[in-house]
mmCIF file of C-alpha atoms in Angstrom:
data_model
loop_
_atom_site.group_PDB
_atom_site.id
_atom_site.type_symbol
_atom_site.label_atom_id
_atom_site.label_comp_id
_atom_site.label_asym_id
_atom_site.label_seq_id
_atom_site.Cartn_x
_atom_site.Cartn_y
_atom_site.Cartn_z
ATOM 1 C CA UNK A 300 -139.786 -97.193 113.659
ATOM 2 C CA UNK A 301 -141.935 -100.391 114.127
ATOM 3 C CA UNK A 302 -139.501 -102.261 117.224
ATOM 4 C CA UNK A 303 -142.090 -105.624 116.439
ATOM 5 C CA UNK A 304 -141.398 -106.255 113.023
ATOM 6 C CA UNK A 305 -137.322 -104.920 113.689
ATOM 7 C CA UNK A 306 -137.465 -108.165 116.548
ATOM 8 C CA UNK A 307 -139.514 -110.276 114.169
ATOM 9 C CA UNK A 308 -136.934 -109.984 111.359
ATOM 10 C CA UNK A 309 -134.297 -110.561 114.486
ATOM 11 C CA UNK A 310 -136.393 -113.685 115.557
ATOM 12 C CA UNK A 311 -135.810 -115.337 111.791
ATOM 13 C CA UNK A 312 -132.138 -115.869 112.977
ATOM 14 C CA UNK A 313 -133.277 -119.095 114.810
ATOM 15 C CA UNK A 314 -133.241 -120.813 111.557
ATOM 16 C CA UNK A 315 -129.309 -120.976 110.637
ATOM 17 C CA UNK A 316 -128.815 -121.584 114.685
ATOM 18 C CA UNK A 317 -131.088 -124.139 114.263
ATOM 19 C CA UNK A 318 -129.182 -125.307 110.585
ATOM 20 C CA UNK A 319 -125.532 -124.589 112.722
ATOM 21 C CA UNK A 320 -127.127 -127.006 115.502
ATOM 22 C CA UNK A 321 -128.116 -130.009 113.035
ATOM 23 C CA UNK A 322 -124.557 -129.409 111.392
ATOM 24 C CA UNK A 323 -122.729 -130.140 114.552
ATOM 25 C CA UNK A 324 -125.289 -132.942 115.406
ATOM 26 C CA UNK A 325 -124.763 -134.977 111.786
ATOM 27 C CA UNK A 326 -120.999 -134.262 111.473
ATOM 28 C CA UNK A 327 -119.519 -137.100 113.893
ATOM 29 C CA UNK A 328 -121.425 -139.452 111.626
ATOM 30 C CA UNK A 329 -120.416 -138.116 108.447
ATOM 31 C CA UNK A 330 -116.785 -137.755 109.632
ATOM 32 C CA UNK A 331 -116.063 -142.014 109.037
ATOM 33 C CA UNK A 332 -115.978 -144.757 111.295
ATOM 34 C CA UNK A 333 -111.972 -144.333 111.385
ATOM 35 C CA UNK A 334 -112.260 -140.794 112.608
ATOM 36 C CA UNK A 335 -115.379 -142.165 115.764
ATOM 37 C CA UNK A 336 -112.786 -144.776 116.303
ATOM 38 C CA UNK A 337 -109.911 -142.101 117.089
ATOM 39 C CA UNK A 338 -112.067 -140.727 119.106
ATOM 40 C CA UNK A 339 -115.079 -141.431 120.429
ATOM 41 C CA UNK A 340 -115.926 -138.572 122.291
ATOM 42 C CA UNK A 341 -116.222 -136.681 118.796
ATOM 43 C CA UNK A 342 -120.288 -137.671 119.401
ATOM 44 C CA UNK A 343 -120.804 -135.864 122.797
ATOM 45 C CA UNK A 344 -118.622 -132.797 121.602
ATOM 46 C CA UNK A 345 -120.465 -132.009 118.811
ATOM 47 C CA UNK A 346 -123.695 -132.947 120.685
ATOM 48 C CA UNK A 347 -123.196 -130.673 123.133
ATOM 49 C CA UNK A 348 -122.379 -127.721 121.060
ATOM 50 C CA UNK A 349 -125.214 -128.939 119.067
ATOM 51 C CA UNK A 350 -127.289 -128.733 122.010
ATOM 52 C CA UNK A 351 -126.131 -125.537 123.110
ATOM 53 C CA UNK A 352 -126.955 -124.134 119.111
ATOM 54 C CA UNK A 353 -130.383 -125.685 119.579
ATOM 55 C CA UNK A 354 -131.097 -123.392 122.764
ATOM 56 C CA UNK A 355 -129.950 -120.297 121.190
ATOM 57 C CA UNK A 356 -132.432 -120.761 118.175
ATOM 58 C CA UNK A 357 -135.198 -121.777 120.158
ATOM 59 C CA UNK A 358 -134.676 -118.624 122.209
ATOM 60 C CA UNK A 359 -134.900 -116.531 119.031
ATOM 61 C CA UNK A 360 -138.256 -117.536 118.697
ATOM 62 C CA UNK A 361 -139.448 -115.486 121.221
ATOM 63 C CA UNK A 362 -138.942 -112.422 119.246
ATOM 64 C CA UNK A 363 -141.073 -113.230 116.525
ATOM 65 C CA UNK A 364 -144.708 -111.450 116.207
ATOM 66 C CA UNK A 365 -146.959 -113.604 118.457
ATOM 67 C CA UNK A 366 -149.891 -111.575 116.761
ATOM 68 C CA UNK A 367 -149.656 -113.492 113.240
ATOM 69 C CA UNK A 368 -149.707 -117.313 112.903
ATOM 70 C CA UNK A 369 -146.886 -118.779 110.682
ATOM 71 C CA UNK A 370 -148.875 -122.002 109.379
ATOM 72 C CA UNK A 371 -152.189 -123.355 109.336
ATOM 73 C CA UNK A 372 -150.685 -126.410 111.867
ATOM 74 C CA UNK A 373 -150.154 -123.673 114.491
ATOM 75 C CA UNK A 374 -153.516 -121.868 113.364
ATOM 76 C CA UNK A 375 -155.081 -125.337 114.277
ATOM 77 C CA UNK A 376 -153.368 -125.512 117.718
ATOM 78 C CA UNK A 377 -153.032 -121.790 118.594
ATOM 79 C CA UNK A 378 -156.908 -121.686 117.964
ATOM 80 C CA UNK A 379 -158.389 -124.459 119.630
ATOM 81 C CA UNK A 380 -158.031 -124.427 123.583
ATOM 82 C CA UNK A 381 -157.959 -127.460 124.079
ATOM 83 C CA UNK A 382 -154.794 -128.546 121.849
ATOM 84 C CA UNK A 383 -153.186 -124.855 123.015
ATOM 85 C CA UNK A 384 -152.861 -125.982 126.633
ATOM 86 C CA UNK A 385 -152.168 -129.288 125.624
ATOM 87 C CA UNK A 386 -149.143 -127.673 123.586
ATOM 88 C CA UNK A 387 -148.352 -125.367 126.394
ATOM 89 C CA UNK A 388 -148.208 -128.192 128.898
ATOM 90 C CA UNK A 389 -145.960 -129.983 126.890
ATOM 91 C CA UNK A 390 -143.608 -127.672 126.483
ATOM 92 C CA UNK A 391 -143.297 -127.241 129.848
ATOM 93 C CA UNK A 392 -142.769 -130.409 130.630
ATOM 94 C CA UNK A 393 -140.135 -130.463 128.029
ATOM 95 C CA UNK A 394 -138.605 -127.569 129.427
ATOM 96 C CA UNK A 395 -138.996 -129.077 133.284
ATOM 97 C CA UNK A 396 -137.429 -132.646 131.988
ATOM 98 C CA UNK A 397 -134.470 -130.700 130.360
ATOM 99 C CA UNK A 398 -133.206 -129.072 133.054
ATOM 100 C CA UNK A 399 -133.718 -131.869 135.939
ATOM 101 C CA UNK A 400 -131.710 -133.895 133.413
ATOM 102 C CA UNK A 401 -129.412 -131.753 133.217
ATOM 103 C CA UNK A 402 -128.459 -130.030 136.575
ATOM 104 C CA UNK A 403 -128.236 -133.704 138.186
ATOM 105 C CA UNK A 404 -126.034 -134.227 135.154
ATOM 106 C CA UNK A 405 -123.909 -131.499 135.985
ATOM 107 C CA UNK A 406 -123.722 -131.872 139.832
ATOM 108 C CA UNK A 407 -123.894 -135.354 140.332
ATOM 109 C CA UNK A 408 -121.310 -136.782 137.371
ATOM 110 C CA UNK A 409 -117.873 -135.565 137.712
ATOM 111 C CA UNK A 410 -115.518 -133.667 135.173
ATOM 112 C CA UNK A 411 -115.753 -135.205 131.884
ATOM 113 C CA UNK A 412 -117.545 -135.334 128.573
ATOM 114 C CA UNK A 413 -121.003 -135.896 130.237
ATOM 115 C CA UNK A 414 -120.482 -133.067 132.517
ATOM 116 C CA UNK A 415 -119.809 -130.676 129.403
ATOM 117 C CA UNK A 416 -122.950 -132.854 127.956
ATOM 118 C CA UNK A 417 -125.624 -131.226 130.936
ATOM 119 C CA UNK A 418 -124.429 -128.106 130.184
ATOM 120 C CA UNK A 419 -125.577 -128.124 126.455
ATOM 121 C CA UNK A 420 -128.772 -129.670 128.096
ATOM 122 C CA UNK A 421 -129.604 -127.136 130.294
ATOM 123 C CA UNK A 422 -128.978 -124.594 127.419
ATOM 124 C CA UNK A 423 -131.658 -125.849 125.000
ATOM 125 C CA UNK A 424 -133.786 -125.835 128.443
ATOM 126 C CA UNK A 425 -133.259 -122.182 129.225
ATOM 127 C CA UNK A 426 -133.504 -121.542 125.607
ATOM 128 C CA UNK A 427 -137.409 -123.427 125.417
ATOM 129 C CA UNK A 428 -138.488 -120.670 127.843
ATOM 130 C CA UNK A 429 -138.622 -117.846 125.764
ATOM 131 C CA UNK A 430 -140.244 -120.873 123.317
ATOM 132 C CA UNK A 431 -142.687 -121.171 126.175
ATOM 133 C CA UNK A 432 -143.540 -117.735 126.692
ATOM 134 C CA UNK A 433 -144.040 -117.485 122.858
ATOM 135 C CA UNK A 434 -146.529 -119.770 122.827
ATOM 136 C CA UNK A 435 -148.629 -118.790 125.560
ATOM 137 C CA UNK A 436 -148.754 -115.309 123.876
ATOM 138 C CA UNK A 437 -149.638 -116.728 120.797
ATOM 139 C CA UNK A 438 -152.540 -119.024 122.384
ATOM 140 C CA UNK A 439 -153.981 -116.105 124.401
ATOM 141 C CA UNK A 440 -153.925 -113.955 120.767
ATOM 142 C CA UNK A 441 -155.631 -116.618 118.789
ATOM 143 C CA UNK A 442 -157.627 -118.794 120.721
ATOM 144 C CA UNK A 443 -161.041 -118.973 119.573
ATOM 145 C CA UNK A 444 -163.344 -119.017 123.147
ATOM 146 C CA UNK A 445 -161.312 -115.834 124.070
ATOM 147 C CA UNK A 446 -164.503 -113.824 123.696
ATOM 148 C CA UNK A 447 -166.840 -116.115 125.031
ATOM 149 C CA UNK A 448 -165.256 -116.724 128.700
ATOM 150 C CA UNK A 449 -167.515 -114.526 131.120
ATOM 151 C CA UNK A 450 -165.655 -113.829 134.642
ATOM 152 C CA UNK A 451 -167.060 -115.293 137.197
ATOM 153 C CA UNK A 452 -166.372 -112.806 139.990
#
């Protein structure tokens, strides 16, 4: 019983999350202007459980095999160390952004739709970690100058 290819076939459920998040995101809009008239808050509803979809795929992705590259755009990252801390450093910064934003969201605004709105927020930002640790995995399995570094001791 191989437990990495059982996770990486768990992994591929990120993509209807990810399908379930851009659902909620696009349905407001596709609802009619009568219906956003009603009521407004329809937008930040769906947002946020779009949001909160959005985290739970992207932490799915940390399951999948960090030993095999998907595409030849992440073979051109993954492989060159330059671009793979670039990458890596912007996903933290993502993931750093996403949760500031959203924990001063959630403590400094009051009860209300924006409240509800940091939570989904701070979901997708929890959810990027596992995205983060992903990545760094797959950088330090791919990178090309991996056998060329000499420590320095």
């Amino acid at each position: 019983m191989d437990f990495r290819k059982i996770f990486h076939y768990i992994s591929y459920l990120q993509y209807p999350l990810m399908l379930m998040a851009l659902y909620y995101v696009l349905t407001p809009y596709l609802l009619g202007m009568e219906t956003l008239k009603e009521n407004p808050n329809v937008i930040f509803e769906n947002l946020n459980t779009g949001l909160i979809f959005m985290g739970l795929g992207t932490s799915f992705s940390s399951l999948q095999d960090t030993t095999r590259i998907q595409n030849k755009i992440s073979r051109k990252i993954w492989e060159n160390p330059k671009k793979g801390k670039i990458a890596i450093v912007f996903i933290g910064s993502t993931i750093l952004f996403l949760l500031c934003l959203g924990l001063i969201g959630y403590f400094k605004l009051g009860n209300g739709i924006l409240k509800e709105l940091s939570v989904g927020i701070i979901v997708l930002g929890l959810g990027m970690f596992g995205f983060l640790k992903g990545a760094i995995e797959m950088f330090e399995n791919h990178r090309k100058d991996k056998n060329t570094v000499t420590n320095n001791i």
